[in-house]
XYZ file of C-alpha atoms in Angstrom:
669
model
C -33.094 10.948 -27.839
C -29.541 10.541 -26.579
C -27.494 7.764 -25.102
C -28.884 7.569 -21.521
C -25.389 7.077 -20.172
C -24.607 10.677 -21.109
C -27.917 12.186 -20.075
C -28.518 14.239 -16.900
C -29.750 11.044 -15.247
C -26.133 10.064 -14.618
C -25.604 12.851 -12.056
C -25.630 10.287 -9.236
C -22.217 9.044 -10.386
C -20.692 12.399 -11.202
C -17.419 13.334 -9.549
C -17.964 13.968 -5.874
C -16.170 16.233 -3.457
C -14.150 14.047 -1.114
C -12.804 15.292 2.179
C -9.167 16.340 2.392
C -8.832 14.290 5.563
C -7.557 10.923 4.297
C -9.514 8.688 6.719
C -12.761 10.481 5.853
C -11.817 10.406 2.169
C -11.213 6.649 2.293
C -14.516 6.028 4.071
C -16.461 8.076 1.505
C -14.756 6.382 -1.420
C -15.432 2.941 0.068
C -19.072 3.919 0.455
C -19.276 5.095 -3.165
C -17.454 1.973 -4.355
C -19.947 -0.253 -2.548
C -22.854 1.726 -4.010
C -21.419 1.361 -7.510
C -20.871 -2.372 -7.038
C -24.441 -2.729 -5.845
C -25.761 -0.962 -8.963
C -23.481 -2.974 -11.250
C -24.515 -6.286 -9.662
C -28.028 -6.069 -11.151
C -26.709 -5.274 -14.646
C -25.410 -7.732 -17.262
C -22.043 -9.386 -17.051
C -19.345 -7.484 -18.940
C -16.655 -9.831 -20.193
C -15.558 -8.498 -23.608
C -13.463 -10.560 -25.999
C -11.794 -9.743 -29.300
C -13.186 -11.448 -32.360
C -10.935 -13.086 -34.897
C -13.548 -12.639 -37.638
C -16.856 -10.909 -38.433
C -15.554 -7.625 -37.018
C -18.330 -5.581 -38.657
C -18.602 -2.790 -41.225
C -15.671 -0.565 -42.284
C -15.864 2.518 -44.528
C -13.379 3.536 -47.209
C -10.319 5.600 -46.334
C -11.251 9.141 -47.407
C -8.953 12.097 -48.059
C -10.101 15.704 -47.614
C -11.210 17.753 -50.591
C -9.791 21.164 -51.512
C -11.736 22.754 -48.647
C -10.433 20.244 -46.107
C -13.818 18.519 -45.763
C -14.531 14.790 -45.871
C -17.530 13.181 -47.582
C -20.415 11.921 -45.474
C -20.761 8.202 -44.914
C -24.237 6.703 -44.918
C -25.849 3.440 -43.863
C -29.440 2.501 -44.716
C -31.253 -0.346 -42.968
C -34.484 -1.206 -44.756
C -37.330 -3.303 -43.365
C -39.719 -5.127 -45.694
C -42.763 -3.939 -43.769
C -43.571 -1.258 -41.184
C -42.617 -2.160 -37.634
C -42.764 -0.375 -34.318
C -39.232 0.724 -33.339
C -38.573 1.078 -29.608
C -34.829 1.755 -29.492
C -31.605 1.692 -31.481
C -28.222 0.446 -30.280
C -24.792 0.593 -31.898
C -21.967 -1.770 -30.969
C -18.403 -0.610 -31.678
C -16.053 -2.698 -33.749
C -13.340 -4.400 -31.715
C -9.732 -4.422 -32.777
C -7.078 -6.307 -30.783
C -4.646 -3.416 -31.332
C -7.058 -0.853 -29.914
C -8.401 -0.404 -26.380
C -12.078 -1.124 -26.969
C -13.871 0.803 -29.686
C -12.199 1.015 -33.074
C -12.988 4.014 -35.331
C -16.362 4.578 -33.693
C -18.076 7.609 -35.313
C -17.467 10.826 -33.413
C -20.214 12.782 -35.148
C -23.316 11.181 -36.545
C -27.070 11.328 -36.697
C -29.783 8.681 -36.919
C -32.949 9.225 -38.918
C -36.031 7.015 -39.270
C -38.513 6.909 -42.149
C -41.814 7.430 -40.357
C -44.680 5.494 -41.960
C -47.174 8.169 -40.897
C -45.430 11.165 -42.473
C -43.446 9.361 -45.152
C -40.434 11.519 -44.281
C -37.155 11.005 -42.473
C -37.146 12.265 -38.924
C -33.976 12.805 -36.868
C -34.142 10.821 -33.623
C -30.457 11.023 -32.606
C -28.226 13.977 -33.432
C -24.542 14.167 -32.513
C -23.431 16.240 -35.489
C -22.576 19.358 -33.460
C -20.323 17.780 -30.828
C -18.134 14.713 -30.488
C -19.720 11.584 -29.107
C -17.616 10.171 -26.237
C -15.676 7.036 -27.083
C -17.809 4.157 -25.754
C -14.904 1.759 -25.353
C -15.925 -1.931 -25.164
C -19.580 -1.052 -24.508
C -22.624 -0.480 -26.738
C -24.453 2.843 -27.018
C -28.203 2.755 -26.567
C -30.781 5.262 -27.810
C -34.142 4.655 -26.197
C -37.716 5.898 -26.575
C -37.811 6.062 -30.386
C -41.363 4.654 -30.337
C -42.223 5.113 -34.026
C -43.534 2.922 -36.823
C -40.722 2.834 -39.374
C -39.660 1.095 -42.556
C -36.091 2.438 -42.782
C -33.291 3.610 -40.481
C -30.503 5.818 -41.806
C -27.189 6.466 -40.041
C -25.195 9.425 -41.392
C -21.591 9.835 -40.240
C -19.644 13.102 -40.563
C -16.230 11.538 -40.918
C -13.251 13.157 -39.227
C -9.555 12.685 -39.785
C -7.852 9.949 -37.783
C -4.214 9.954 -36.691
C -3.156 9.003 -40.232
C -4.811 12.192 -41.672
C -7.400 10.114 -43.525
C -11.020 9.621 -42.464
C -12.799 6.349 -41.898
C -15.301 4.834 -39.482
C -16.399 1.389 -38.378
C -19.296 -0.264 -36.585
C -19.522 -3.754 -35.145
C -23.290 -4.286 -34.977
C -26.584 -2.427 -35.352
C -29.578 -3.302 -33.174
C -33.145 -2.277 -34.001
C -35.277 -3.307 -31.044
C -38.915 -3.795 -31.729
C -41.606 -2.051 -29.713
C -43.788 -4.447 -27.725
C -47.440 -3.873 -26.981
C -46.634 -3.454 -23.266
C -44.028 -0.769 -24.041
C -41.029 -2.956 -23.192
C -38.083 -3.658 -25.460
C -38.800 -6.396 -27.986
C -36.605 -8.503 -30.229
C -33.874 -7.210 -32.491
C -35.294 -6.774 -36.013
C -31.928 -6.233 -37.718
C -31.117 -9.959 -38.219
C -34.491 -10.688 -39.845
C -34.211 -12.360 -43.216
C -36.113 -9.615 -44.993
C -33.886 -6.835 -43.618
C -31.593 -5.148 -46.166
C -28.520 -3.039 -45.299
C -26.916 -0.662 -47.815
C -23.799 1.502 -47.378
C -22.502 4.474 -49.375
C -19.144 2.703 -49.390
C -17.716 -0.331 -47.648
C -14.490 -2.308 -47.402
C -15.091 -5.977 -48.072
C -12.449 -8.215 -46.566
C -13.149 -11.932 -46.342
C -14.293 -13.007 -42.852
C -13.310 -9.626 -41.313
C -15.198 -6.651 -42.759
C -18.477 -6.726 -44.618
C -21.717 -4.777 -44.411
C -23.700 -7.955 -43.788
C -21.738 -8.447 -40.545
C -23.687 -5.510 -39.076
C -26.677 -7.754 -38.330
C -25.123 -11.186 -37.809
C -25.452 -11.003 -34.006
C -21.684 -11.268 -33.452
C -20.049 -8.758 -31.100
C -17.193 -8.830 -28.650
C -19.510 -8.419 -25.650
C -19.567 -12.110 -24.795
C -22.734 -13.953 -23.806
C -25.891 -12.065 -22.771
C -25.745 -13.075 -19.109
C -26.579 -11.426 -15.818
C -23.774 -10.625 -13.379
C -25.426 -12.511 -10.515
C -24.219 -16.075 -9.994
C -26.954 -18.660 -9.435
C -26.856 -22.369 -8.587
C -27.486 -23.529 -12.153
C -24.624 -25.589 -13.629
C -24.590 -26.837 -17.221
C -25.068 -30.355 -18.492
C -21.620 -31.817 -18.929
C -20.541 -35.380 -19.726
C -16.779 -35.477 -19.553
C -14.259 -38.309 -19.687
C -13.472 -40.428 -16.684
C -17.053 -41.492 -15.936
C -18.127 -45.118 -15.828
C -20.678 -44.634 -18.630
C -19.976 -42.993 -21.983
C -21.990 -42.043 -25.037
C -22.444 -45.047 -27.325
C -24.517 -43.402 -30.069
C -26.638 -40.362 -30.952
C -28.437 -38.500 -28.154
C -32.130 -37.780 -28.642
C -33.750 -35.030 -26.522
C -37.500 -34.324 -26.588
C -39.115 -31.106 -25.373
C -42.820 -30.881 -24.520
C -43.890 -27.221 -24.676
C -47.289 -28.035 -23.126
C -49.285 -26.397 -25.938
C -48.921 -25.914 -29.663
C -46.856 -22.744 -29.985
C -45.623 -20.587 -32.889
C -41.921 -21.278 -33.231
C -39.054 -19.006 -34.093
C -35.309 -19.677 -33.803
C -34.004 -22.512 -31.619
C -30.792 -21.595 -29.797
C -28.217 -24.086 -28.487
C -25.922 -22.586 -25.854
C -22.523 -24.205 -25.245
C -21.612 -25.397 -21.755
C -18.804 -24.057 -19.633
C -15.622 -26.080 -20.058
C -14.435 -27.957 -16.946
C -11.520 -26.761 -14.830
C -11.920 -23.202 -16.223
C -10.414 -24.244 -19.559
C -10.601 -21.628 -22.327
C -12.589 -23.877 -24.678
C -15.903 -22.185 -25.585
C -17.233 -25.167 -27.583
C -16.071 -27.934 -25.270
C -18.329 -30.965 -25.816
C -20.615 -29.186 -28.316
C -21.958 -31.606 -30.988
C -21.251 -30.954 -34.634
C -24.560 -32.240 -36.044
C -28.043 -31.283 -34.874
C -31.329 -32.586 -36.308
C -34.573 -30.886 -35.223
C -38.003 -32.457 -35.720
C -41.307 -30.689 -34.983
C -44.629 -32.432 -34.322
C -47.958 -31.963 -32.616
C -48.153 -35.539 -31.290
C -45.718 -37.284 -28.952
C -45.206 -40.209 -31.324
C -43.960 -37.882 -34.087
C -46.113 -39.553 -36.727
C -45.986 -36.381 -38.777
C -42.857 -34.232 -38.534
C -41.155 -31.217 -40.025
C -37.366 -31.604 -39.873
C -34.495 -29.102 -39.942
C -30.782 -29.788 -39.876
C -27.957 -27.723 -38.505
C -24.197 -28.134 -38.497
C -21.930 -26.176 -36.136
C -19.015 -25.884 -38.523
C -17.605 -22.567 -37.258
C -17.088 -23.413 -33.607
C -15.085 -20.230 -32.860
C -18.271 -18.162 -33.152
C -19.703 -20.051 -30.174
C -17.469 -17.901 -27.936
C -19.898 -14.985 -28.320
C -23.289 -16.344 -29.379
C -25.359 -19.530 -29.342
C -25.714 -21.866 -32.280
C -29.076 -20.996 -33.844
C -31.287 -23.135 -36.069
C -34.090 -21.136 -37.720
C -37.268 -23.032 -38.485
C -38.672 -20.385 -40.810
C -42.132 -20.441 -42.358
C -43.953 -19.725 -39.113
C -44.252 -23.349 -37.990
C -46.308 -24.314 -34.966
C -45.668 -27.353 -32.776
C -45.865 -28.707 -29.254
C -43.183 -31.368 -29.365
C -39.615 -30.838 -30.481
C -37.249 -33.760 -30.922
C -33.570 -32.931 -31.154
C -30.988 -35.480 -32.259
C -27.364 -34.703 -31.422
C -24.461 -36.404 -33.140
C -20.871 -35.779 -34.135
C -19.423 -35.828 -30.637
C -15.808 -35.003 -29.964
C -13.533 -37.297 -28.028
C -11.439 -36.427 -24.998
C -8.986 -39.015 -23.660
C -10.700 -41.733 -25.641
C -14.242 -40.923 -24.464
C -16.970 -39.106 -26.359
C -18.056 -35.987 -24.483
C -21.169 -33.808 -24.460
C -21.481 -30.303 -23.086
C -24.634 -28.222 -23.424
C -25.781 -25.232 -21.419
C -29.293 -24.460 -22.651
C -31.818 -25.224 -25.393
C -33.983 -22.167 -25.971
C -37.135 -22.333 -28.132
C -38.666 -18.885 -28.625
C -40.852 -16.754 -30.815
C -40.581 -13.008 -30.819
C -40.620 -12.000 -27.143
C -41.570 -15.348 -25.582
C -39.369 -18.307 -24.611
C -41.589 -21.435 -24.780
C -38.980 -23.928 -23.605
C -38.358 -22.407 -20.171
C -38.903 -25.098 -17.503
C -40.775 -27.332 -19.967
C -40.880 -31.125 -19.679
C -37.753 -32.757 -21.103
C -36.792 -36.386 -21.761
C -33.824 -38.017 -23.457
C -32.526 -41.243 -24.980
C -28.912 -42.265 -25.443
C -27.708 -40.464 -22.314
C -26.295 -42.621 -19.530
C -28.705 -42.966 -16.637
C -26.385 -41.194 -14.220
C -26.790 -37.971 -16.257
C -30.579 -37.990 -16.683
C -31.083 -35.865 -13.592
C -29.112 -33.087 -15.356
C -31.661 -32.727 -18.166
C -33.642 -29.875 -16.467
C -30.455 -27.807 -16.688
C -31.097 -27.501 -20.437
C -34.359 -25.580 -19.928
C -33.681 -23.556 -16.749
C -32.865 -20.290 -18.576
C -29.274 -20.252 -17.300
C -25.822 -21.102 -18.580
C -22.510 -20.936 -16.773
C -24.384 -20.333 -13.499
C -25.877 -17.067 -14.798
C -29.306 -16.135 -16.136
C -29.656 -15.666 -19.911
C -30.926 -12.172 -20.731
C -33.021 -11.019 -23.646
C -31.008 -9.164 -26.233
C -32.668 -5.817 -25.532
C -32.243 -6.127 -21.760
C -28.631 -7.187 -22.280
C -27.558 -4.372 -24.638
C -29.334 -1.671 -22.655
C -27.833 -2.993 -19.413
C -24.320 -2.959 -20.883
C -24.800 0.638 -22.013
C -26.011 1.586 -18.531
C -23.050 -0.196 -17.025
C -20.451 1.778 -19.001
C -20.379 4.941 -16.824
C -20.651 2.867 -13.650
C -17.630 0.753 -14.600
C -15.661 3.832 -15.557
C -16.568 5.598 -12.343
C -15.718 2.459 -10.369
C -12.288 2.336 -12.024
C -11.675 5.977 -11.034
C -12.858 5.382 -7.471
C -10.853 2.151 -7.119
C -7.669 3.795 -8.388
C -8.132 6.876 -6.205
C -8.970 4.665 -3.222
C -5.811 2.614 -3.668
C -3.660 5.734 -4.038
C -5.256 7.306 -0.977
C -4.776 4.130 1.049
C -1.111 3.949 0.068
C -0.685 7.645 0.898
C -2.513 7.234 4.210
C -0.435 4.169 5.135
C 2.710 6.146 4.327
C 1.448 9.063 6.412
C 0.579 6.720 9.291
C 4.047 5.209 9.094
C 5.610 8.658 9.173
C 3.360 9.669 12.071
C 4.352 6.494 13.909
C 8.037 7.145 13.273
C 7.823 10.780 14.331
C 5.617 9.801 17.257
C 8.216 7.268 18.342
C 10.962 9.847 17.911
C 8.913 12.358 19.900
C 8.251 9.855 22.697
C 11.906 8.840 22.729
C 12.986 12.473 22.738
C 10.463 13.137 25.521
C 11.925 10.279 27.546
C 15.449 11.575 26.990
C 14.411 15.109 27.912
C 12.575 13.757 30.962
C 15.645 11.801 32.043
C 17.877 14.845 31.486
C 15.487 17.100 33.397
C 15.253 14.521 36.167
C 19.033 14.328 36.384
C 19.304 18.106 36.356
C 16.734 18.255 39.145
C 18.646 15.640 41.119
C 21.881 17.509 40.464
C 20.332 20.725 41.721
C 19.149 18.894 44.825
C 22.603 17.373 45.301
C 24.236 20.747 44.721
C 22.049 22.312 47.388
C 22.797 19.414 49.731
C 26.495 19.664 48.917
C 26.466 23.396 49.555
C 24.684 22.889 52.886
C 27.133 20.139 53.950
C 30.195 22.208 53.016
C 28.780 25.234 54.789
C 28.102 23.153 57.910
C 31.560 21.581 57.711
C 33.217 24.934 57.259
C 31.193 26.759 59.877
C 30.928 24.042 62.492
C 33.701 21.462 62.113
C 36.244 23.995 60.790
C 35.529 26.337 63.650
C 35.896 23.518 66.187
C 39.191 22.359 64.647
C 40.497 25.930 64.750
C 39.494 26.178 68.398
C 41.242 22.894 69.184
C 44.446 24.067 67.483
C 44.329 27.431 69.256
C 43.679 25.822 72.651
C 46.504 23.364 72.142
C 48.909 26.238 71.381
C 47.805 28.140 74.484
C 48.132 25.070 76.708
C 51.584 24.327 75.350
C 52.915 27.612 76.751
C 51.347 27.049 80.166
C 52.433 23.425 80.642
C 55.935 22.691 82.027
C 55.974 18.937 81.389
C 57.941 18.250 78.193
C 56.016 15.102 77.383
C 52.727 16.984 77.652
C 54.119 19.709 75.389
C 54.919 17.088 72.764
C 51.426 15.691 73.050
C 49.994 19.186 72.682
C 52.243 19.744 69.651
C 50.865 16.583 68.086
C 47.321 17.679 68.906
C 47.884 21.084 67.354
C 49.466 19.459 64.266
C 46.584 17.023 63.858
C 44.065 19.850 64.232
C 45.915 21.924 61.618
C 46.076 18.969 59.213
C 42.420 18.145 59.797
C 41.504 21.776 59.178
C 43.580 21.776 55.981
C 41.974 18.512 54.865
C 38.547 19.960 55.597
C 39.270 23.021 53.472
C 40.441 20.754 50.652
C 37.245 18.701 50.884
C 35.124 21.841 50.755
C 37.147 23.092 47.809
C 36.770 19.822 45.895
C 33.015 19.769 46.513
C 32.619 23.354 45.323
C 34.676 22.857 42.170
C 32.960 21.208 39.196
C 36.317 20.458 37.577
C 39.839 20.333 39.024
C 42.690 21.959 37.141
C 46.423 21.687 37.796
C 47.092 25.360 38.797
C 44.260 25.235 41.346
C 45.544 21.936 42.758
C 49.053 23.371 43.196
C 47.599 26.401 44.976
C 45.738 24.115 47.410
C 48.938 22.197 48.124
C 50.674 25.498 48.899
C 47.871 26.450 51.276
C 48.138 23.079 53.048
C 51.863 23.558 53.518
C 51.266 27.047 54.950
C 48.694 25.757 57.442
C 50.555 22.662 58.546
C 54.047 24.194 58.559
C 52.995 27.501 60.047
C 55.878 27.552 62.617
C 58.605 27.271 59.963
C 60.021 29.608 57.381
C 58.541 28.573 54.003
C 59.859 29.233 50.528
C 57.664 28.463 47.473
C 58.718 28.275 43.854
C 56.144 27.709 41.103
C 57.321 27.642 37.485
C 55.684 29.958 34.993
C 53.535 28.553 32.195
C 52.046 25.753 34.232
C 49.677 23.778 31.910
C 46.026 24.534 32.592
C 44.916 20.930 32.238
C 42.121 19.051 33.971
C 43.161 16.717 36.776
C 41.233 13.520 37.460
C 39.840 13.019 40.969
C 41.965 9.889 41.384
C 45.209 11.711 40.556
C 44.195 14.591 42.789
C 43.615 12.203 45.710
C 46.959 10.448 45.222
C 48.882 13.703 44.879
C 47.221 15.344 47.913
C 47.766 12.256 50.060
C 51.375 12.050 48.879
C 51.955 15.751 49.648
C 50.129 15.420 52.966
C 52.446 12.520 53.951
C 55.558 14.515 53.113
C 54.383 17.698 54.908
C 53.240 15.685 57.930
C 56.615 13.975 58.258
C 58.343 17.320 57.871
C 56.202 18.962 60.571
C 56.420 16.064 63.019
C 59.883 14.589 62.604
C 62.248 16.955 60.769
C 62.741 19.620 63.485
C 63.353 21.954 60.550
C 63.173 25.720 60.644
C 63.090 26.231 56.889
C 61.232 24.375 54.128
C 61.526 24.835 50.363
C 58.574 23.726 48.195
C 58.935 23.821 44.388
C 56.433 22.989 41.602
C 57.731 22.800 38.042
C 55.769 21.627 35.009
C 56.212 21.562 31.260
C 54.402 19.884 28.384
C 55.583 16.435 29.468
C 55.785 16.089 33.233
C 55.080 17.606 36.629
C 57.745 17.707 39.351
C 57.050 18.371 43.055
C 60.045 18.971 45.312
C 59.979 19.428 49.169
C 63.320 20.150 50.960
C 63.970 21.012 54.623
C 66.989 21.861 56.799
C 65.995 19.482 59.522
C 67.754 16.650 61.340
C 67.518 14.231 58.463
C 67.583 10.429 58.778
C 68.986 7.296 57.296
C 66.369 5.909 54.813
C 67.778 2.381 55.187
C 67.086 2.368 58.904
C 63.470 3.574 58.640
C 62.333 1.382 55.763
C 58.607 0.813 56.048
C 58.273 3.697 58.432
C 57.264 7.339 57.996
C 54.837 6.172 55.248
C 57.679 5.763 52.765
C 56.271 2.559 51.317
C 52.881 4.219 50.780
C 54.547 7.227 49.136
C 56.467 4.959 46.763
C 53.334 3.031 45.826
C 51.379 6.245 45.188
C 54.180 7.556 42.985
C 54.189 4.298 41.049
C 50.372 4.360 40.758
C 50.542 7.855 39.289
C 53.028 6.513 36.738
C 55.822 8.599 38.203
C 59.022 8.202 40.170
C 59.942 9.080 43.767
C 63.407 10.299 44.740
C 64.246 10.517 48.505
C 67.563 11.999 49.713
C 68.322 12.371 53.429
C 71.252 12.087 55.824
C 71.369 12.601 59.514
C 72.023 16.280 60.279
C 71.697 17.349 56.591
C 67.932 17.598 56.116
C 65.640 15.721 53.726
C 64.697 16.188 50.062
C 61.685 14.453 48.459
C 61.180 14.781 44.679
C 58.100 13.391 42.850
C 58.114 13.325 39.026
C 54.953 12.258 37.154
C 54.023 12.494 33.454
C 51.197 14.879 32.591
C 49.320 12.003 30.924
C 48.827 10.523 34.397
C 46.656 13.483 35.369
C 43.677 11.784 33.688
C 44.274 8.261 35.052
C 41.592 6.658 37.184
C 43.323 4.191 39.482
C 41.623 3.415 42.732
C 43.755 1.665 45.377
C 43.894 2.134 49.120
C 47.182 2.842 50.870
C 48.055 3.042 54.521
C 49.752 6.212 55.692
C 51.938 7.004 58.644
C 49.446 9.425 60.101
């Protein structure tokens, strides 16, 4: 037989293949977690504690011999008479400095002395491979089912981290075989059971061979994991009535029954205080009788001197001698005080014999308890403490052993589930961020594409408008100018000739302006050399009847000109050329453009009639020209005398080419 927790029956909790997709992986792990919790819920409560005493049995510290081998360690548990053995369980020793099991044997075997053959028979054999560390759980070997008088545990000791060998055990359980095949009581604590060891360390209150069958382990109380509505009897301070003397409790078992040990379970401390013996009486007197008047009694006394042991086991009073009785009278005394009041806390009184509990739901009465607490008396015989059902020792130990792999698997699943959830949340966050970036980028790209589409539409519209202007309006203006020139030669009236001259001039200027508009629309950016060239072309068109001289300095900066500066400069130049064509009566015009790294200078000089600037102030668009020069951040210089021609010089800094002023000016034309 082997520990069932390591048998093939545990395949249902073996490692499972989880999907690589995190959401599927999380769902599968949650499903497995819920299945594990459901299986664990029907098993005993696992709430291990570390004992301060009665740790168990500890072997000597052994050194290897010349061949590097360690001596075998042997334990013999002898029964006074043959008994049917159902199963064997081993509880590890607990050490506060270790995580769970301390020095639990790695390799061992268990033999039983069969009463039929008179020989030892191996029922558990882990001598060929290491037994897995059980941690804070017992190991359980079932289906022994033999009549035995002796159990022998042989340990093949192995070196620990300190290079010496030793082993330890906390408790040994020998569960009796019942007639119905179920697990019976633990025979190891029986009075006539003898335990011998090949060697043993004896250390007062900590290590001793006799601690192997004292019923003390670090597993806590033998309780189920399911919470029920069954509170304990508890009389705490602050109530109107207090205990004035001894408390006498009487149990009526209904029939005369054979009696075994009587267990007194401590109550749960109020407010979740860590006080395992809160309200537990120090003195207990038990009287047995077959009549309710207790005319003839057998009495036993018990004293709960070591209250620390109540953290892991009940206080037990053994009647011994195989007494039989129907009525049991229990007198409690030696109550502790809390805030000046005597208190009583008791979870259960269990009267049993072998596999039967006679006190369960029996009739119970009491004296010395305040009336307000009498309705709590049935809590002492309901089979529950701390709102959980009390389990038989065999059911409890086997359930804890079965729980070990489930708890371990649950820890793995819970840890993996948490890691996967964190990873999935991180991935979702990253997906959200990248999704937001993608959507934002999509919006930006959509806006850019929309603007490009609109620009293409505008470009096509602009191209169509400029083509129509050039082909239609430009052609009409050219026709007007040509017709005016032809009419001028055929008309004798001087006033009409002047009007035709003005008409021809206006048509030429309009045609020049139209060409400039078309040029500006076609150009994506305006640069200074191109702007100067357009000014030259305007002068050629408007001043076509005069002799023109152009001078453009070499090394003109190829800088971008703002639309505002372009408009001011063209309008300024248009004003000067218009005045020259209409009023100067010149035959020759000199136009000069000079530019360096600092400024641009535009000079227009003619040999016309000239004028007195003081007499024409506000006329000929001079005020507008001055304001445009000032707006461009430059300076205007006008020199003219009657009969000596006119010179107009505009000087502007190159930094003004990028300015964006936007004012309206009236012109003379």
